[in-house]
Coordinates of C-alpha atoms and ligand atoms in Angstrom, one line a residue:
M1 CA 0.0 0.1 0.0
T2 CA 1.3 3.5 -1.0
T3 CA 0.6 6.1 1.5
L4 CA 0.2 9.7 0.5
L5 CA -0.3 12.5 3.2
A6 CA -2.2 15.5 2.4
L7 CA -1.6 19.0 4.2
C8 CA -4.9 21.2 3.9
G9 CA -4.0 24.9 3.9
S10 CA -7.5 25.9 4.9
L11 CA -8.9 25.5 8.5
R12 CA -12.5 26.4 7.2
A13 CA -15.2 23.6 8.0
A14 CA -16.5 24.3 4.5
S15 CA -13.2 24.4 2.8
L16 CA -13.2 23.6 -0.9
H17 CA -9.7 22.3 -0.4
R18 CA -11.0 20.0 2.2
E19 CA -13.7 18.8 0.0
L20 CA -11.2 18.2 -2.9
L21 CA -9.0 16.0 -0.5
G22 CA -12.1 14.2 0.7
A23 CA -13.1 13.5 -2.9
A24 CA -9.6 12.4 -3.5
Q25 CA -9.5 9.9 -0.8
D26 CA -12.5 8.1 -2.6
L27 CA -10.8 8.3 -5.8
A28 CA -7.5 7.0 -4.9
P29 CA -6.7 3.9 -7.0
A30 CA -6.3 0.5 -5.6
G31 CA -3.0 0.3 -3.5
V32 CA -2.9 3.7 -2.7
S33 CA -4.4 5.7 0.3
L34 CA -4.6 9.2 0.8
R35 CA -4.4 10.2 4.7
I36 CA -5.3 13.8 5.5
A37 CA -2.8 15.4 8.2
S38 CA -4.2 15.9 11.7
D39 CA -5.4 19.1 12.6
L40 CA -2.7 21.7 11.3
G41 CA -4.5 24.3 13.2
A42 CA -3.3 22.6 16.5
L43 CA 0.5 23.3 15.5
P44 CA 2.0 25.9 17.7
L45 CA 3.5 29.0 15.7
F46 CA 6.6 27.9 14.7
N47 CA 9.8 28.9 17.2
P48 CA 13.0 27.4 16.9
D49 CA 13.1 27.6 20.9
L50 CA 10.7 24.7 21.0
E51 CA 12.6 22.3 18.8
A52 CA 14.7 21.0 21.8
E53 CA 11.4 19.3 23.0
L54 CA 8.6 19.1 20.1
P55 CA 5.2 20.0 21.0
A56 CA 2.9 16.8 20.6
A57 CA 1.1 18.2 17.4
V58 CA 4.5 18.7 16.1
R59 CA 5.6 15.1 16.6
R60 CA 2.4 14.0 15.1
L61 CA 3.1 15.7 12.1
H62 CA 6.5 14.5 11.7
A63 CA 5.5 10.9 12.2
E64 CA 2.7 11.4 9.6
V65 CA 5.1 12.6 7.3
A66 CA 7.8 10.1 7.9
A67 CA 5.2 7.5 7.3
A68 CA 4.1 8.8 3.9
E69 CA 5.8 8.0 0.5
A70 CA 4.7 11.4 -1.0
L71 CA 2.8 14.5 0.0
V72 CA -0.1 16.6 -1.4
I73 CA -0.3 20.1 -0.5
A74 CA -3.8 21.7 -1.0
S75 CA -4.1 25.2 -0.1
P76 CA -5.6 28.3 -1.0
E77 CA -4.2 31.7 -1.8
Y78 CA -4.5 34.3 1.0
A79 CA -3.4 38.0 0.1
H80 CA -1.4 36.5 -2.7
G81 CA 0.7 34.5 -0.4
V82 CA 0.5 30.9 1.1
T83 CA -1.8 30.6 4.1
G84 CA -0.2 30.8 7.6
T85 CA -1.4 27.4 8.2
I86 CA 0.8 25.8 5.3
K87 CA 3.9 28.1 5.8
N88 CA 3.7 27.3 9.6
A89 CA 3.4 23.5 9.0
L90 CA 6.5 23.7 6.5
D91 CA 8.2 25.7 8.9
W92 CA 8.0 22.9 11.4
L93 CA 9.5 20.5 8.6
V94 CA 12.6 22.8 7.6
G95 CA 14.8 20.8 10.0
F96 CA 13.0 17.3 9.8
E97 CA 15.3 15.3 7.6
P98 CA 12.9 12.9 6.2
F99 CA 11.1 15.8 4.3
V100 CA 14.4 16.3 2.4
G101 CA 13.8 14.8 -1.1
R102 CA 10.1 14.0 -0.4
R103 CA 7.9 14.0 -3.4
V104 CA 5.2 16.7 -3.2
A105 CA 2.2 17.7 -5.4
I106 CA 0.5 21.1 -5.2
W107 CA -3.3 21.3 -5.7
K108 CA -5.3 24.3 -5.7
A109 CA -8.9 24.9 -6.2
S110 CA -8.7 28.2 -8.0
P111 CA -6.4 28.5 -11.1
R112 CA -6.6 32.4 -10.2
A113 CA -4.1 31.5 -7.1
R114 CA -0.8 32.1 -8.9
H115 CA 1.1 33.8 -6.4
A116 CA 0.6 31.5 -3.6
D117 CA 1.6 28.7 -6.0
A118 CA 4.9 30.6 -6.9
A119 CA 5.6 31.2 -3.3
L120 CA 5.0 27.7 -2.2
R121 CA 7.2 26.3 -5.0
E122 CA 10.0 28.6 -3.8
T123 CA 9.6 27.3 -0.2
L124 CA 9.6 23.6 -1.3
R125 CA 12.6 23.8 -3.7
T126 CA 14.4 25.6 -0.7
M127 CA 13.5 22.9 1.5
A128 CA 14.8 20.2 -1.2
A129 CA 11.4 18.7 -1.7
E130 CA 10.6 17.3 -5.1
I131 CA 7.8 18.9 -6.9
V132 CA 6.0 16.2 -8.8
E133 CA 4.6 18.3 -12.0
P134 CA 2.4 15.4 -13.4
A135 CA 0.7 15.4 -9.8
C136 CA 0.1 19.1 -9.6
L137 CA -3.6 20.1 -9.9
S138 CA -5.3 23.3 -10.4
L139 CA -9.2 22.8 -10.7
P140 CA -11.7 25.2 -11.1
L141 CA -13.7 24.7 -8.0
L142 CA -14.3 28.3 -6.8
G143 CA -17.8 29.2 -7.5
A144 CA -18.7 25.5 -8.7
R145 CA -20.6 24.9 -5.6
L146 CA -19.5 21.2 -5.3
D147 CA -18.9 19.2 -2.2
A148 CA -16.7 16.1 -2.2
A149 CA -19.5 13.9 -3.6
G150 CA -20.0 16.4 -6.4
I151 CA -16.4 16.4 -7.1
R152 CA -16.3 12.6 -7.3
A153 CA -19.2 12.7 -9.7
A154 CA -18.0 15.1 -12.1
P155 CA -15.6 13.6 -14.6
A156 CA -13.9 16.7 -15.4
M157 CA -12.8 17.0 -11.6
A158 CA -12.4 13.2 -10.7
D159 CA -10.4 12.1 -13.8
P160 CA -7.5 14.6 -13.4
I161 CA -7.5 13.8 -9.5
R162 CA -7.0 10.3 -10.1
A163 CA -4.3 10.9 -12.8
A164 CA -2.5 13.1 -10.3
L165 CA -2.9 10.5 -7.5
R166 CA -1.4 7.9 -9.9
A167 CA 1.4 10.1 -11.0
L168 CA 2.3 10.9 -7.2
A169 CA 2.0 7.3 -6.3
Q170 CA 4.1 5.9 -9.0
G171 CA 7.4 7.2 -7.6
P172 CA 10.6 7.7 -9.5
A173 CA 12.0 5.0 -11.8
P174 CA 14.2 2.4 -10.0
A175 CA 18.0 3.5 -10.4
A176 CA 20.2 1.3 -12.2
A177 CA 23.2 -0.3 -10.0
P178 CA 25.8 2.1 -9.6
G179 CA 29.1 1.5 -11.7
W180 CA 31.4 2.4 -8.6
L181 CA 31.8 1.5 -5.0
L182 CA 32.6 3.7 -1.8
R183 CA 35.5 2.7 0.4
P184 CA 38.0 4.5 2.9
A185 CA 40.9 6.0 1.3
Q186 CA 44.3 4.0 1.6
A187 CA 47.9 5.4 1.5
G188 CA 48.3 3.9 -2.0
D189 CA 45.4 6.4 -3.3
A190 CA 47.8 9.4 -2.6
T191 CA 49.0 10.0 -6.4
R192 CA 45.6 9.2 -7.8
L193 CA 44.0 11.5 -5.2
A194 CA 46.4 14.3 -6.2
A195 CA 45.9 14.0 -10.0
L196 CA 42.0 13.8 -9.3
A197 CA 41.7 16.8 -7.1
L198 CA 43.8 18.8 -9.7
Q199 CA 41.4 18.0 -12.5
V200 CA 38.3 18.8 -10.5
W201 CA 39.6 21.9 -8.9
L202 CA 40.7 23.4 -12.3
S203 CA 37.6 22.4 -14.2
T204 CA 35.3 24.0 -11.4
Y205 CA 37.3 27.1 -10.5
A206 CA 39.6 28.2 -13.5
W207 CA 36.6 29.6 -15.4
E208 CA 38.6 32.4 -17.0
G209 CA 41.8 30.2 -17.8
V210 CA 44.8 29.1 -15.8
S211 CA 46.5 32.1 -14.1
E212 CA 50.1 32.1 -12.6
D213 CA 48.5 32.3 -9.2
I214 CA 46.0 29.2 -9.9
A215 CA 48.8 27.3 -11.5
A216 CA 51.1 27.7 -8.2
Y217 CA 48.2 27.1 -5.9
V218 CA 47.0 23.8 -7.6
L219 CA 50.6 22.4 -8.2
A220 CA 51.6 23.2 -4.6
R221 CA 48.3 21.8 -2.8
F222 CA 47.6 18.9 -5.0
T223 CA 50.7 16.6 -4.7
P224 CA 51.0 13.0 -3.9
A225 CA 53.0 14.1 -0.7
A226 CA 50.6 16.5 0.3
F227 CA 47.7 13.6 0.0
A228 CA 50.1 11.1 1.8
E229 CA 50.0 13.7 4.6
L230 CA 46.3 13.9 4.6
L231 CA 45.9 10.5 4.5
A232 CA 48.2 9.9 7.7
D233 CA 46.5 12.7 9.6
A234 CA 44.4 11.5 12.7
Q235 CA 42.3 14.8 12.2
R236 CA 41.1 13.6 8.6
L237 CA 39.2 11.1 7.2
L238 CA 38.9 10.4 3.4
L239 CA 36.6 8.3 1.5
V240 CA 36.7 7.4 -2.2
G241 CA 34.4 6.3 -4.9
E242 CA 36.0 4.1 -7.3
G243 CA 35.0 2.6 -10.7
P244 CA 36.5 -0.2 -12.6
G245 CA 38.8 2.4 -14.4
G246 CA 40.2 4.1 -11.2
L247 CA 39.0 7.0 -8.9
L248 CA 35.9 9.1 -9.6
G249 CA 35.6 11.1 -6.5
Y250 CA 36.4 11.7 -2.9
A251 CA 35.3 13.1 0.4
Q252 CA 37.5 14.6 2.9
L253 CA 36.3 15.4 6.5
R254 CA 38.3 17.4 9.0
R255 CA 38.2 17.5 12.9
G256 CA 39.4 20.4 14.8
A257 CA 38.2 23.7 12.9
P258 CA 34.9 24.4 14.5
Q259 CA 32.5 26.8 12.8
G260 CA 29.0 27.6 14.3
G261 CA 29.3 24.8 17.2
L262 CA 30.1 22.3 14.4
E263 CA 33.3 20.4 15.1
V264 CA 33.6 18.5 11.8
E265 CA 34.1 20.1 8.2
L266 CA 33.5 18.6 4.9
E267 CA 36.6 19.9 3.5
T268 CA 36.1 18.5 0.1
L269 CA 33.7 16.7 -2.2
Y270 CA 35.0 16.3 -5.6
V271 CA 33.6 14.1 -8.2
Q272 CA 35.0 13.8 -12.1
A273 CA 32.7 15.4 -14.4
P274 CA 31.9 12.0 -16.2
A275 CA 30.6 10.5 -12.6
Q276 CA 28.3 13.6 -11.9
G277 CA 24.8 12.7 -12.3
T278 CA 25.5 9.1 -11.4
G279 CA 24.6 9.4 -7.7
L280 CA 28.3 9.2 -6.6
A281 CA 28.3 12.7 -5.0
Q282 CA 25.1 11.9 -3.2
A283 CA 26.7 8.6 -2.0
L284 CA 29.6 10.2 -0.9
L285 CA 28.0 12.8 1.0
A286 CA 25.9 10.4 2.7
Q287 CA 28.8 8.3 3.6
A288 CA 30.7 11.0 4.8
R289 CA 27.9 12.4 7.3
L290 CA 27.7 8.9 8.7
A291 CA 31.4 8.7 9.2
A292 CA 31.3 12.0 10.8
Y293 CA 28.5 10.6 13.1
R294 CA 29.9 7.1 13.7
Q295 CA 33.7 7.8 13.8
L296 CA 33.9 11.4 14.7
G297 CA 30.8 11.8 16.9
A298 CA 29.5 14.8 15.1
P299 CA 25.7 14.7 14.2
A300 CA 26.0 17.4 11.8
I301 CA 28.8 18.7 9.6
W302 CA 29.6 22.1 8.3
L303 CA 31.2 23.1 4.7
S304 CA 32.0 25.9 2.4
V305 CA 31.0 26.5 -1.4
N306 CA 32.2 29.1 -3.6
A307 CA 29.2 31.7 -4.0
R308 CA 29.5 31.3 -7.8
N309 CA 29.2 27.5 -7.8
E310 CA 25.5 27.5 -8.2
R311 CA 25.7 23.6 -9.0
A312 CA 27.2 22.7 -5.8
L313 CA 24.9 25.0 -3.8
N314 CA 21.9 23.5 -5.4
F315 CA 23.4 20.0 -4.5
Y316 CA 23.9 20.7 -1.0
R317 CA 20.4 22.3 -0.6
R318 CA 18.8 19.4 -2.1
A319 CA 20.7 17.4 0.7
G320 CA 18.8 19.6 3.2
C321 CA 22.0 21.8 4.0
I322 CA 21.2 25.1 4.8
E323 CA 23.2 28.3 4.7
C324 CA 24.8 29.6 8.0
G325 CA 27.1 32.3 7.1
E326 CA 29.8 33.6 4.7
T327 CA 33.5 33.5 4.6
W328 CA 36.3 34.5 1.9
F329 CA 38.7 32.2 0.1
E330 CA 42.0 34.5 -0.7
L331 CA 44.2 33.6 -3.9
G332 CA 46.8 35.8 -5.4
G333 CA 45.2 39.0 -3.9
G334 CA 41.7 38.0 -5.1
R335 CA 39.0 37.4 -2.6
H336 CA 36.2 35.1 -3.4
L337 CA 33.1 34.9 -1.5
N338 CA 32.1 31.4 0.2
L339 CA 29.0 30.5 1.6
L340 CA 29.1 28.5 4.9
L341 CA 26.4 25.6 4.9
R342 CA 25.5 23.1 7.7
S343 CA 24.1 19.8 7.3
P344 CA 20.9 18.5 8.9
N345 CA 21.4 16.4 12.2
M346 CA 21.9 12.9 11.6
S347 CA 18.6 11.1 13.2
R348 CA 19.3 8.4 15.7
T349 CA 18.0 5.7 13.2
E350 CA 19.9 7.0 10.3
G351 CA 23.1 6.8 12.3
E352 CA 22.5 3.2 13.5
E353 CA 24.9 0.3 12.4
R354 CA 23.3 -1.7 9.6
Ligands
LIG401 C1 -8.3 36.4 3.9 C2 -8.6 35.9 2.5 C3 -7.7 36.2 1.5 C4 -7.8 35.5 0.2 N1 -6.9 36.1 -0.8 C5 -7.0 35.5 -2.0 C6 -6.0 35.8 -3.1 O1 -5.0 36.6 -2.8 N2 -6.0 35.3 -4.3 C7 -7.2 34.5 -4.5 O2 -7.0 34.0 -5.7 N3 -8.0 34.3 -3.6 C8 -8.0 34.8 -2.4 N4 -8.9 34.6 -1.3 C9 -10.0 33.6 -1.9 C10 -9.5 32.1 -1.5 O3 -8.7 31.6 -2.1 C11 -10.9 31.3 -1.6 O4 -12.1 31.8 -0.8 C12 -10.7 29.7 -1.6 O5 -12.0 29.1 -1.8 C13 -10.6 29.5 0.0 O6 -10.0 28.1 0.2 P1 -10.9 27.3 0.9 O7 -12.4 27.2 0.3 O8 -10.2 25.8 0.9 O9 -10.9 27.7 2.5 C14 -8.7 34.9 -0.2 C15 -9.5 34.4 0.9 C16 -9.4 34.8 2.2 C17 -10.5 34.4 3.2

């Protein structure tokens, strides 16, 4: 059974969005159940101070989200924005890791509500949810005078609802087996790591050509001897992704340079261009977070990313990382803005030995 969870953005007893969700519960195809989240009106207004000891209504919402394969958000527009009910519920889900990557469909009972739709999309993208376009609905229910039974009986409403539920329940296509394996780096990897790091660094940052400063920097930093030292350093931990032809990427953790209360830094996560988009970067990040938790005792890690590296920033945002400050990288008299990010906290179940 695929369980979908609906968040209704209207608290009105006669809410059109609530009727829409009621109709959808009856229209769900075999093997799919749509549950409507318990009273979102009972959630306290979001306050980070309350996160230390979550209120019961928040714990209920978290449990419902964790138990669902995908979410439907059905909400009216209030004054060109999302309703406070939905924004508040989403604020309680920002730091809740199971929400990251969750498939979400946006449903609205009025095609006029463009502003709330745009704002909701922006929020969901920031929270690293996956918006499932074929499952999004915009139905002309405002003024149609239909309750749940009426919606169910009208093919112009019922057919798109069924199709949306099917699209949301279907899930993404299963991933093919990866062409790489992850393992801890060994002393014998130093030469290959140096070459890999040099290649990835230049292709990422030498946008405008290889200057004297850049050449001097990379040739001094990415050497077999420097990597041999990193591999022998008790404060550091390196993981590699290896394919049949050699190393494809690596992640490097460092303890002892705390930032914002976090002890462990993800100093480097480099993946060769041909291995980008294969899931290797996600796997290295996940494994690095696990290693930070299990071997270095850090439930969350911090990292810095060049502010112009949109690809990397989007990657970390999709993984649930949030911005927490800025820093500068200096090279040859030039200063480059870097953004500081922190990962979500590792939950106890995720961190358990498998
Ligand atoms: C306070 C308030 C503000 C509203 N603002 C907008 C708006 O900006 N744009 C819009 O299209 N509809 C707006 N509406 C109309 C609602 O979207 C419409 O009444 C909808 O049916 C409410 O959803 P519900 O029936 O599920 O409660 C507003 C309604 C209220 C009560």
